[in-house]
Amino acid sequence: MQVVLLRVGIDTGSGGIHGPLFADGSFELIPIPDGFGVDSRTYGNTMGRRGRRFVDYFPATQRSQMDGRSMHVDPEFETFTYGDPTPPKQGLRRLQNGDFLVFYAGLSGWDFESSPALYIVGFFEVERAGLAPGFSAGELERLFGANFHVRHRGVFKQQRGKLVLVKGSSRSRLLERAVLLSEMAVDKKGRPLKVMSQPMREIFGDFGGKVSIQRSPPRWVREGNIARAERFIRSLA
């Protein structure tokens, strides 16, 4: 059994905003911009779970610019797929049936005052994972056809050799309520830094002292904390 934490969704470094968090604990997981400009889903034509277009969550001065901007919808929670060709994510190909891939995102209060923080927003209970070349054409279509990296043929052709794909089972979830994961600390230079909160360290551990989760690679839960982490994640479903 493995449990991995992975940051996803729009943030100030990729998209320019934090996702909205509402006073009742619900949220919108807004995707990052599509760097290829190939997806038909845009911030202006996509409605969130709260019945508002994603573009409405941007500052008024940015809405005209972002209205027609296409989105990189990944992970997607319709068929539960995630894909990434970059080196930091290559280890995810080792995930096996029954493992957990836990997603967290940066959120900030929308209809109430709440400073930006990192929250658990969903998880996959893994069904399949691996590099794209390890799947047959039929498997790619059947398991991953809805994934951003697979549905766009030009993108897939370019990334295929290094593309890690993860498929979640039907027990995977996009949460209804966000779960606070971070607290504020400072780095060695005294700059503000989001780290795993103390209550969450008791569940997931401290990753060998690497508690920063602000812009980190995937964080793999160590063996001594896996059972506790699994119980916690299952309790969120």
mmCIF file of C-alpha atoms in Angstrom:
data_model
loop_
_atom_site.group_PDB
_atom_site.id
_atom_site.type_symbol
_atom_site.label_atom_id
_atom_site.label_comp_id
_atom_site.label_asym_id
_atom_site.label_seq_id
_atom_site.Cartn_x
_atom_site.Cartn_y
_atom_site.Cartn_z
ATOM 1 C CA MET A 1 0.000 0.000 0.000
ATOM 2 C CA GLN A 2 1.234 3.469 -0.947
ATOM 3 C CA VAL A 3 -0.233 6.905 -0.219
ATOM 4 C CA VAL A 4 1.004 9.934 -2.167
ATOM 5 C CA LEU A 5 0.110 13.616 -1.825
ATOM 6 C CA LEU A 6 0.159 15.779 -4.963
ATOM 7 C CA ARG A 7 -0.581 19.466 -5.490
ATOM 8 C CA VAL A 8 -2.945 20.328 -8.352
ATOM 9 C CA GLY A 9 -5.170 23.171 -9.530
ATOM 10 C CA ILE A 10 -4.697 26.814 -10.280
ATOM 11 C CA ASP A 11 -2.368 28.886 -8.113
ATOM 12 C CA THR A 12 -0.652 32.248 -8.171
ATOM 13 C CA GLY A 13 2.283 30.781 -10.109
ATOM 14 C CA SER A 14 0.118 29.105 -12.774
ATOM 15 C CA GLY A 15 -3.054 31.025 -13.492
ATOM 16 C CA GLY A 16 -2.562 33.900 -11.088
ATOM 17 C CA ILE A 17 -5.191 33.167 -8.425
ATOM 18 C CA HIS A 18 -6.073 30.747 -5.655
ATOM 19 C CA GLY A 19 -9.165 28.607 -6.007
ATOM 20 C CA PRO A 20 -12.241 29.856 -4.134
ATOM 21 C CA LEU A 21 -13.120 28.451 -0.707
ATOM 22 C CA PHE A 22 -16.603 29.122 0.642
ATOM 23 C CA ALA A 23 -17.743 29.674 4.217
ATOM 24 C CA ASP A 24 -19.465 26.268 4.352
ATOM 25 C CA GLY A 25 -16.189 24.516 3.470
ATOM 26 C CA SER A 26 -17.093 23.796 -0.141
ATOM 27 C CA PHE A 27 -14.767 24.904 -2.928
ATOM 28 C CA GLU A 28 -14.089 24.975 -6.656
ATOM 29 C CA LEU A 29 -11.113 23.084 -8.077
ATOM 30 C CA ILE A 30 -10.168 25.390 -10.942
ATOM 31 C CA PRO A 31 -7.687 23.941 -13.468
ATOM 32 C CA ILE A 32 -4.450 25.586 -14.528
ATOM 33 C CA PRO A 33 -4.296 27.240 -17.982
ATOM 34 C CA ASP A 34 -3.774 25.021 -21.014
ATOM 35 C CA GLY A 35 -0.276 25.803 -22.235
ATOM 36 C CA PHE A 36 -1.028 24.214 -25.615
ATOM 37 C CA GLY A 37 -4.209 26.200 -26.230
ATOM 38 C CA VAL A 38 -5.973 23.132 -27.655
ATOM 39 C CA ASP A 39 -8.822 22.392 -25.237
ATOM 40 C CA SER A 40 -12.335 23.627 -25.954
ATOM 41 C CA ARG A 41 -13.054 24.037 -22.243
ATOM 42 C CA THR A 42 -12.339 27.609 -21.201
ATOM 43 C CA TYR A 43 -12.664 29.584 -17.993
ATOM 44 C CA GLY A 44 -15.562 31.430 -19.631
ATOM 45 C CA ASN A 45 -17.592 28.451 -20.848
ATOM 46 C CA THR A 46 -17.112 26.151 -17.845
ATOM 47 C CA MET A 47 -19.511 26.219 -14.906
ATOM 48 C CA GLY A 48 -18.381 25.237 -11.442
ATOM 49 C CA ARG A 49 -20.304 23.276 -8.838
ATOM 50 C CA ARG A 50 -21.620 26.537 -7.351
ATOM 51 C CA GLY A 51 -23.270 27.524 -10.648
ATOM 52 C CA ARG A 52 -20.785 30.240 -11.557
ATOM 53 C CA ARG A 53 -18.394 30.357 -14.469
ATOM 54 C CA PHE A 54 -14.782 29.823 -13.492
ATOM 55 C CA VAL A 55 -13.850 33.167 -15.058
ATOM 56 C CA ASP A 56 -15.996 34.929 -12.452
ATOM 57 C CA TYR A 57 -13.481 33.984 -9.758
ATOM 58 C CA PHE A 58 -10.737 36.026 -11.399
ATOM 59 C CA PRO A 59 -10.282 39.721 -10.545
ATOM 60 C CA ALA A 60 -12.496 41.915 -12.739
ATOM 61 C CA THR A 61 -9.417 43.319 -14.491
ATOM 62 C CA GLN A 62 -8.415 39.833 -15.707
ATOM 63 C CA ARG A 63 -11.790 38.420 -16.759
ATOM 64 C CA SER A 64 -11.756 39.587 -20.373
ATOM 65 C CA GLN A 65 -8.255 38.140 -20.793
ATOM 66 C CA MET A 66 -9.138 34.801 -19.174
ATOM 67 C CA ASP A 67 -12.644 34.342 -20.575
ATOM 68 C CA GLY A 68 -11.521 32.529 -23.722
ATOM 69 C CA ARG A 69 -8.408 30.942 -22.217
ATOM 70 C CA SER A 70 -8.500 27.151 -22.486
ATOM 71 C CA MET A 71 -7.942 25.004 -19.403
ATOM 72 C CA HIS A 72 -5.722 22.035 -18.606
ATOM 73 C CA VAL A 73 -8.340 19.878 -16.875
ATOM 74 C CA ASP A 74 -6.159 17.384 -15.021
ATOM 75 C CA PRO A 75 -6.930 15.571 -12.794
ATOM 76 C CA GLU A 76 -10.448 15.047 -14.052
ATOM 77 C CA PHE A 77 -13.101 13.592 -11.778
ATOM 78 C CA GLU A 78 -15.614 12.397 -14.361
ATOM 79 C CA THR A 79 -13.722 9.176 -15.136
ATOM 80 C CA PHE A 80 -10.933 9.722 -12.568
ATOM 81 C CA THR A 81 -7.729 10.135 -14.586
ATOM 82 C CA TYR A 82 -4.484 12.026 -14.098
ATOM 83 C CA GLY A 83 -1.523 12.400 -16.424
ATOM 84 C CA ASP A 84 1.848 14.144 -16.350
ATOM 85 C CA PRO A 85 5.028 13.800 -18.444
ATOM 86 C CA THR A 86 7.364 15.834 -16.220
ATOM 87 C CA PRO A 87 10.318 14.310 -14.304
ATOM 88 C CA PRO A 88 9.006 14.995 -10.758
ATOM 89 C CA LYS A 89 5.908 12.870 -11.469
ATOM 90 C CA GLN A 90 7.644 9.833 -12.965
ATOM 91 C CA GLY A 91 7.484 7.928 -9.684
ATOM 92 C CA LEU A 92 3.686 7.861 -9.883
ATOM 93 C CA ARG A 93 3.987 5.099 -12.482
ATOM 94 C CA ARG A 94 4.796 2.773 -9.551
ATOM 95 C CA LEU A 95 1.342 3.172 -8.039
ATOM 96 C CA GLN A 96 -0.641 -0.060 -7.901
ATOM 97 C CA ASN A 97 -4.231 -1.158 -7.497
ATOM 98 C CA GLY A 98 -5.549 -0.028 -4.104
ATOM 99 C CA ASP A 99 -2.987 2.731 -3.527
ATOM 100 C CA PHE A 100 -4.124 6.293 -2.847
ATOM 101 C CA LEU A 101 -3.221 9.433 -4.802
ATOM 102 C CA VAL A 102 -4.360 12.371 -2.667
ATOM 103 C CA PHE A 103 -4.810 15.768 -4.322
ATOM 104 C CA TYR A 104 -4.424 19.101 -2.566
ATOM 105 C CA ALA A 105 -4.794 22.648 -3.866
ATOM 106 C CA GLY A 106 -4.349 26.270 -2.873
ATOM 107 C CA LEU A 107 -7.639 27.880 -1.808
ATOM 108 C CA SER A 108 -8.563 31.268 -0.405
ATOM 109 C CA GLY A 109 -11.769 32.587 1.168
ATOM 110 C CA TRP A 110 -14.276 33.845 -1.393
ATOM 111 C CA ASP A 111 -17.414 34.774 0.546
ATOM 112 C CA PHE A 112 -15.636 35.140 3.888
ATOM 113 C CA GLU A 113 -12.203 36.150 5.193
ATOM 114 C CA SER A 114 -9.699 33.298 5.028
ATOM 115 C CA SER A 115 -6.026 33.555 4.132
ATOM 116 C CA PRO A 116 -4.688 31.370 1.305
ATOM 117 C CA ALA A 117 -3.831 27.861 2.455
ATOM 118 C CA LEU A 118 -3.480 24.334 1.094
ATOM 119 C CA TYR A 119 -6.398 21.930 1.356
ATOM 120 C CA ILE A 120 -7.073 18.310 0.475
ATOM 121 C CA VAL A 121 -9.653 18.447 -2.324
ATOM 122 C CA GLY A 122 -9.951 14.859 -3.551
ATOM 123 C CA PHE A 123 -8.320 11.497 -4.035
ATOM 124 C CA PHE A 124 -8.019 8.540 -6.377
ATOM 125 C CA GLU A 125 -8.139 5.006 -5.090
ATOM 126 C CA VAL A 126 -5.815 3.749 -7.794
ATOM 127 C CA GLU A 127 -6.959 1.134 -10.287
ATOM 128 C CA ARG A 128 -4.127 1.335 -12.849
ATOM 129 C CA ALA A 129 -0.952 3.359 -13.314
ATOM 130 C CA GLY A 130 2.029 3.321 -15.631
ATOM 131 C CA LEU A 131 3.764 4.943 -18.556
ATOM 132 C CA ALA A 132 1.636 5.485 -21.650
ATOM 133 C CA PRO A 133 3.687 3.074 -23.832
ATOM 134 C CA GLY A 134 2.800 0.295 -21.393
ATOM 135 C CA PHE A 135 -0.900 0.482 -22.278
ATOM 136 C CA SER A 136 -2.465 -0.856 -25.455
ATOM 137 C CA ALA A 137 -4.358 1.499 -27.766
ATOM 138 C CA GLY A 138 -7.600 -0.021 -26.499
ATOM 139 C CA GLU A 139 -6.637 0.497 -22.859
ATOM 140 C CA LEU A 140 -5.618 4.088 -23.508
ATOM 141 C CA GLU A 141 -9.002 4.846 -25.023
ATOM 142 C CA ARG A 142 -11.031 2.866 -22.504
ATOM 143 C CA LEU A 143 -9.207 3.913 -19.348
ATOM 144 C CA PHE A 144 -7.729 7.310 -20.189
ATOM 145 C CA GLY A 145 -9.726 8.660 -23.124
ATOM 146 C CA ALA A 146 -11.022 11.599 -21.059
ATOM 147 C CA ASN A 147 -7.588 12.645 -19.842
ATOM 148 C CA PHE A 148 -6.200 15.908 -21.212
ATOM 149 C CA HIS A 149 -2.945 14.332 -22.374
ATOM 150 C CA VAL A 150 -4.669 11.487 -24.208
ATOM 151 C CA ARG A 151 -7.709 13.221 -25.696
ATOM 152 C CA HIS A 152 -5.539 15.676 -27.640
ATOM 153 C CA ARG A 153 -3.633 13.639 -30.217
ATOM 154 C CA GLY A 154 -0.919 16.207 -30.858
ATOM 155 C CA VAL A 155 -0.171 16.519 -27.152
ATOM 156 C CA PHE A 156 -0.173 12.744 -26.712
ATOM 157 C CA LYS A 157 2.152 12.183 -29.659
ATOM 158 C CA GLN A 158 4.615 14.698 -28.232
ATOM 159 C CA GLN A 159 4.533 13.388 -24.653
ATOM 160 C CA ARG A 160 3.811 9.676 -25.046
ATOM 161 C CA GLY A 161 7.249 8.313 -24.119
ATOM 162 C CA LYS A 162 7.349 10.058 -20.726
ATOM 163 C CA LEU A 163 3.647 10.364 -19.958
ATOM 164 C CA VAL A 164 2.639 8.867 -16.610
ATOM 165 C CA LEU A 165 -1.051 7.977 -16.414
ATOM 166 C CA VAL A 166 -3.075 7.144 -13.304
ATOM 167 C CA LYS A 167 -6.610 5.778 -13.329
ATOM 168 C CA GLY A 168 -8.776 5.957 -10.220
ATOM 169 C CA SER A 169 -11.487 3.465 -9.382
ATOM 170 C CA SER A 170 -15.163 4.330 -8.912
ATOM 171 C CA ARG A 171 -14.391 4.813 -5.206
ATOM 172 C CA SER A 172 -12.346 7.928 -6.034
ATOM 173 C CA ARG A 173 -13.781 11.285 -5.010
ATOM 174 C CA LEU A 174 -13.705 15.022 -5.528
ATOM 175 C CA LEU A 175 -14.575 16.105 -1.996
ATOM 176 C CA GLU A 176 -17.618 18.203 -1.132
ATOM 177 C CA ARG A 177 -15.698 19.998 1.631
ATOM 178 C CA ALA A 178 -12.028 20.945 1.614
ATOM 179 C CA VAL A 179 -9.787 19.656 4.413
ATOM 180 C CA LEU A 180 -7.108 22.019 5.707
ATOM 181 C CA LEU A 181 -3.638 20.575 5.184
ATOM 182 C CA SER A 182 -1.176 23.424 5.765
ATOM 183 C CA GLU A 183 -0.008 25.963 8.283
ATOM 184 C CA MET A 184 2.396 28.857 7.898
ATOM 185 C CA ALA A 185 6.085 28.736 8.754
ATOM 186 C CA VAL A 186 9.237 30.403 7.418
ATOM 187 C CA ASP A 187 12.096 29.060 5.340
ATOM 188 C CA LYS A 188 15.802 29.402 6.150
ATOM 189 C CA LYS A 189 15.775 32.965 4.805
ATOM 190 C CA GLY A 190 12.794 33.957 6.909
ATOM 191 C CA ARG A 191 10.322 33.969 4.032
ATOM 192 C CA PRO A 192 6.735 32.722 4.560
ATOM 193 C CA LEU A 193 6.279 29.067 3.647
ATOM 194 C CA LYS A 194 3.284 26.706 3.679
ATOM 195 C CA VAL A 195 4.106 23.458 5.463
ATOM 196 C CA MET A 196 2.151 20.407 6.557
ATOM 197 C CA SER A 197 0.207 21.334 9.689
ATOM 198 C CA GLN A 198 0.989 19.556 12.933
ATOM 199 C CA PRO A 199 -2.367 17.711 13.021
ATOM 200 C CA MET A 200 -1.781 16.496 9.464
ATOM 201 C CA ARG A 201 1.781 15.400 10.294
ATOM 202 C CA GLU A 202 0.304 13.090 12.901
ATOM 203 C CA ILE A 203 -1.635 11.429 10.080
ATOM 204 C CA PHE A 204 0.747 11.568 7.123
ATOM 205 C CA GLY A 205 4.102 11.914 8.865
ATOM 206 C CA ASP A 206 6.773 14.503 8.133
ATOM 207 C CA PHE A 207 8.248 12.935 4.969
ATOM 208 C CA GLY A 208 11.663 12.650 6.561
ATOM 209 C CA GLY A 209 11.613 16.233 7.763
ATOM 210 C CA LYS A 210 10.509 17.627 4.383
ATOM 211 C CA VAL A 211 7.334 19.274 5.633
ATOM 212 C CA SER A 212 7.155 22.002 2.988
ATOM 213 C CA ILE A 213 4.228 21.354 0.637
ATOM 214 C CA GLN A 214 4.029 24.785 -0.995
ATOM 215 C CA ARG A 215 5.593 23.792 -4.316
ATOM 216 C CA SER A 216 6.855 20.330 -3.649
ATOM 217 C CA PRO A 217 7.204 17.160 -5.701
ATOM 218 C CA PRO A 218 4.819 14.326 -4.832
ATOM 219 C CA ARG A 219 5.102 13.464 -1.148
ATOM 220 C CA TRP A 220 5.152 9.722 -0.467
ATOM 221 C CA VAL A 221 3.864 8.719 2.959
ATOM 222 C CA ARG A 222 6.356 6.564 4.828
ATOM 223 C CA GLU A 223 5.507 3.042 5.891
ATOM 224 C CA GLY A 224 4.855 3.836 9.538
ATOM 225 C CA ASN A 225 2.071 6.284 8.652
ATOM 226 C CA ILE A 226 0.429 4.487 5.728
ATOM 227 C CA ALA A 227 -2.283 2.682 7.711
ATOM 228 C CA ARG A 228 -3.295 5.853 9.545
ATOM 229 C CA ALA A 229 -3.262 7.868 6.299
ATOM 230 C CA GLU A 230 -5.402 5.258 4.570
ATOM 231 C CA ARG A 231 -8.003 5.310 7.343
ATOM 232 C CA PHE A 232 -8.135 9.087 7.242
ATOM 233 C CA ILE A 233 -8.571 9.274 3.476
ATOM 234 C CA ARG A 234 -11.287 6.625 3.515
ATOM 235 C CA SER A 235 -13.098 8.641 6.186
ATOM 236 C CA LEU A 236 -13.397 11.577 3.772
ATOM 237 C CA ALA A 237 -15.412 9.673 1.148
#
